[in-house]
mmCIF file of C-alpha atoms in Angstrom:
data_model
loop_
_atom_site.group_PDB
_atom_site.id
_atom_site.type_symbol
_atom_site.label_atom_id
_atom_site.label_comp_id
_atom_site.label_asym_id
_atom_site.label_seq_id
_atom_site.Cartn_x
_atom_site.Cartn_y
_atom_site.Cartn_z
ATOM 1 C CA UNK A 17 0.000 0.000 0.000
ATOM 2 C CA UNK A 18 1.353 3.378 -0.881
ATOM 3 C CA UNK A 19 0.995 6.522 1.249
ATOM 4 C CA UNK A 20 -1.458 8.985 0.689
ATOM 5 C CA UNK A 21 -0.914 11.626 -1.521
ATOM 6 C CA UNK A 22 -1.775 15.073 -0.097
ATOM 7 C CA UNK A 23 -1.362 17.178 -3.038
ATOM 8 C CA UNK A 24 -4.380 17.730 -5.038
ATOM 9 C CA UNK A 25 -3.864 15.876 -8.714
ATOM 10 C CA UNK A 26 -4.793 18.708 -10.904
ATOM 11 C CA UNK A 27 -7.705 20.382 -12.326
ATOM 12 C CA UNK A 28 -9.568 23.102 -10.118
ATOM 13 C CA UNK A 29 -7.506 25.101 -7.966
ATOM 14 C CA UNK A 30 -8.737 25.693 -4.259
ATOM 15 C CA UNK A 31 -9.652 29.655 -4.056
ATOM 16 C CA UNK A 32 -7.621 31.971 -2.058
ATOM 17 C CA UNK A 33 -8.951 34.141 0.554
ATOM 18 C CA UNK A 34 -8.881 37.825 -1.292
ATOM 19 C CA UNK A 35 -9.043 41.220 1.421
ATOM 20 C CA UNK A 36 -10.446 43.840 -0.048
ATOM 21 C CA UNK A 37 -7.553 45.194 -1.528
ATOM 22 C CA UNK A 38 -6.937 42.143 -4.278
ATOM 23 C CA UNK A 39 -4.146 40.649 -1.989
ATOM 24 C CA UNK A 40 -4.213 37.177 -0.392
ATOM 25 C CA UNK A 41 -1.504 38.106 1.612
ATOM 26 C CA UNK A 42 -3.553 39.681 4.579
ATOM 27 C CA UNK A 43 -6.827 38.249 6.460
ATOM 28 C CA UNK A 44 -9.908 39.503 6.309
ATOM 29 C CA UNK A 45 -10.244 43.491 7.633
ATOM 30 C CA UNK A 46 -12.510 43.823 10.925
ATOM 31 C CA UNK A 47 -13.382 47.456 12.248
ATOM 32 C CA UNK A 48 -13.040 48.124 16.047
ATOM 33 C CA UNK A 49 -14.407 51.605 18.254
ATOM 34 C CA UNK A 50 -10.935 52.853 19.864
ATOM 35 C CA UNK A 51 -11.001 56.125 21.560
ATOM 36 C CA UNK A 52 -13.854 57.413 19.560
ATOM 37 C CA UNK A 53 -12.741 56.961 16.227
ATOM 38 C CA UNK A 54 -12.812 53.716 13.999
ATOM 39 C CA UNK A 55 -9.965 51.640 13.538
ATOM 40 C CA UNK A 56 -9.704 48.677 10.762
ATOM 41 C CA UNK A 57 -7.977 45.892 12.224
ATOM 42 C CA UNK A 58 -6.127 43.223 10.104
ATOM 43 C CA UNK A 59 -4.007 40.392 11.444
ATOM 44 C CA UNK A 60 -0.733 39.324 9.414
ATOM 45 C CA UNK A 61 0.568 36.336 9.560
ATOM 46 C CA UNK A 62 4.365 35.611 10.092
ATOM 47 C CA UNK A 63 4.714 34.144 6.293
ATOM 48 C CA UNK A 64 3.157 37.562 4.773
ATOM 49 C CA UNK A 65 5.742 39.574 7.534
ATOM 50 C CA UNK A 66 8.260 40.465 5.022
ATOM 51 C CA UNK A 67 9.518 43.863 6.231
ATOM 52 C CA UNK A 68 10.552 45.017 9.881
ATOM 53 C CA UNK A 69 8.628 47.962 11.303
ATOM 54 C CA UNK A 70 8.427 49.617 14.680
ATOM 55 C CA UNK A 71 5.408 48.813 16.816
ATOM 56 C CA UNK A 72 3.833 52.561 17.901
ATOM 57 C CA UNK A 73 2.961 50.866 21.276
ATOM 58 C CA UNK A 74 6.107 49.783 22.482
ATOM 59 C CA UNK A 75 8.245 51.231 20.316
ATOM 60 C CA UNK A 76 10.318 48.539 19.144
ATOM 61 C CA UNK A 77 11.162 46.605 16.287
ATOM 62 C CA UNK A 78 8.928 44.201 14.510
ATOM 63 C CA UNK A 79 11.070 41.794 12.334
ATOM 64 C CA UNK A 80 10.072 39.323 9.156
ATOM 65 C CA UNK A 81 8.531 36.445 9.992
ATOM 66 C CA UNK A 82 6.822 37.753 12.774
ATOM 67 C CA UNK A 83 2.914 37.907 13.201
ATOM 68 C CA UNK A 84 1.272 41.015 13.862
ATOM 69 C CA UNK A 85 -1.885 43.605 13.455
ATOM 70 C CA UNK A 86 -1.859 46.167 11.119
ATOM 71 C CA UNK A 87 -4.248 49.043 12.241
ATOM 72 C CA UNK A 88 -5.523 52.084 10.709
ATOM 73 C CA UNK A 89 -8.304 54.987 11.100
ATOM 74 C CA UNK A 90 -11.219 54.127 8.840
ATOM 75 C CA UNK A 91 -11.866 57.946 7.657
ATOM 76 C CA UNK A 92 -7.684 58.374 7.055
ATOM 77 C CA UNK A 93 -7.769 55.581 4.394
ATOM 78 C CA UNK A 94 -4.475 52.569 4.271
ATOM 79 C CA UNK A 95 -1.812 55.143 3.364
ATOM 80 C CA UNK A 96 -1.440 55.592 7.600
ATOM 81 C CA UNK A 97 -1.077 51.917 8.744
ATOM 82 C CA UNK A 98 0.417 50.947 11.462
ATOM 83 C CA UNK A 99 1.823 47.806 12.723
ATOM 84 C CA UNK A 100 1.380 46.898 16.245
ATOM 85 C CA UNK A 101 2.382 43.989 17.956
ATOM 86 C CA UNK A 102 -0.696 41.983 18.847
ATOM 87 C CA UNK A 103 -0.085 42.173 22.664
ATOM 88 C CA UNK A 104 0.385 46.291 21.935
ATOM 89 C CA UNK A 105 -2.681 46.205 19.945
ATOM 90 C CA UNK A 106 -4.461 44.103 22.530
ATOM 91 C CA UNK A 107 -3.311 46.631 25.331
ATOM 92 C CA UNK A 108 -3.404 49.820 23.357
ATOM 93 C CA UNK A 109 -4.603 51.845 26.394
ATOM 94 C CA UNK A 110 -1.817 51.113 28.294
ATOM 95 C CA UNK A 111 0.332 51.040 25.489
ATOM 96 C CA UNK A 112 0.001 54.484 23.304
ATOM 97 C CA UNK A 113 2.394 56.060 21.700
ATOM 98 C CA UNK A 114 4.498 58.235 24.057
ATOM 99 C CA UNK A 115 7.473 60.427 23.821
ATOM 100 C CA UNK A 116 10.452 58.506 24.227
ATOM 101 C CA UNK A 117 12.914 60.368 26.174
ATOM 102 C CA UNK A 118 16.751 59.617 27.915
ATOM 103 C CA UNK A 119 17.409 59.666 30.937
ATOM 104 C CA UNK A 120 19.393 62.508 31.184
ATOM 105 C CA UNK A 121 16.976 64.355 28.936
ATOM 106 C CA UNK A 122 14.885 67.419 30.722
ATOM 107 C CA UNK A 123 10.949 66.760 31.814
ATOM 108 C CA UNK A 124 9.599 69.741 30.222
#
């Protein structure tokens, strides 16, 4: 007896998920009531991570490969995305953006 084959033989291809904006890439967009505005919320997985970015919540670096939300207000369109760890996203209230100062730098 032979193993079983898990690759489909041909014909028909399985669709792809498509977001809204014609990629497969992301999952689906959800919209979510923060601080009186409306945010759209999309999750990216670590195989679609392909550039590093810097997480407005805890300031830090998001490398490829790694999963994380990509958030944005509804009214300001996808040309202002940002990419938020989900943990940041998840605690956004603690974790807003916030001058980053040294410690030798002055409080005023």
């Amino acid at each position: 007896m032979s193993p079983r084959r898990n690759r489909p033989r041909g014909g028909e291809k399985p669709e792809k998920s498509v977001g809204r904006e014609g990629t497969d890439r992301y999952g689906l967009d959800r919209v979510e009531s923060w601080q009186g505005e409306e945010w759209v919320v999309r999750q990216v997985g670590g195989t679609a991570a392909a550039k590093h970015y810097r997480c407005p919540g805890c300031d830090q670096e998001i490398p490829p490969g790694v999963a994380h939300v990509v958030a944005w207000q509804q009214h300001m369109g996808a040309d202002d995305r940002r990419h938020w760890h989900k943990a940041c996203w998840n605690a956004r209230d603690r974790r807003s953006a916030k001058l980053q100062r040294s410690r030798s730098a002055p409080r005023y």
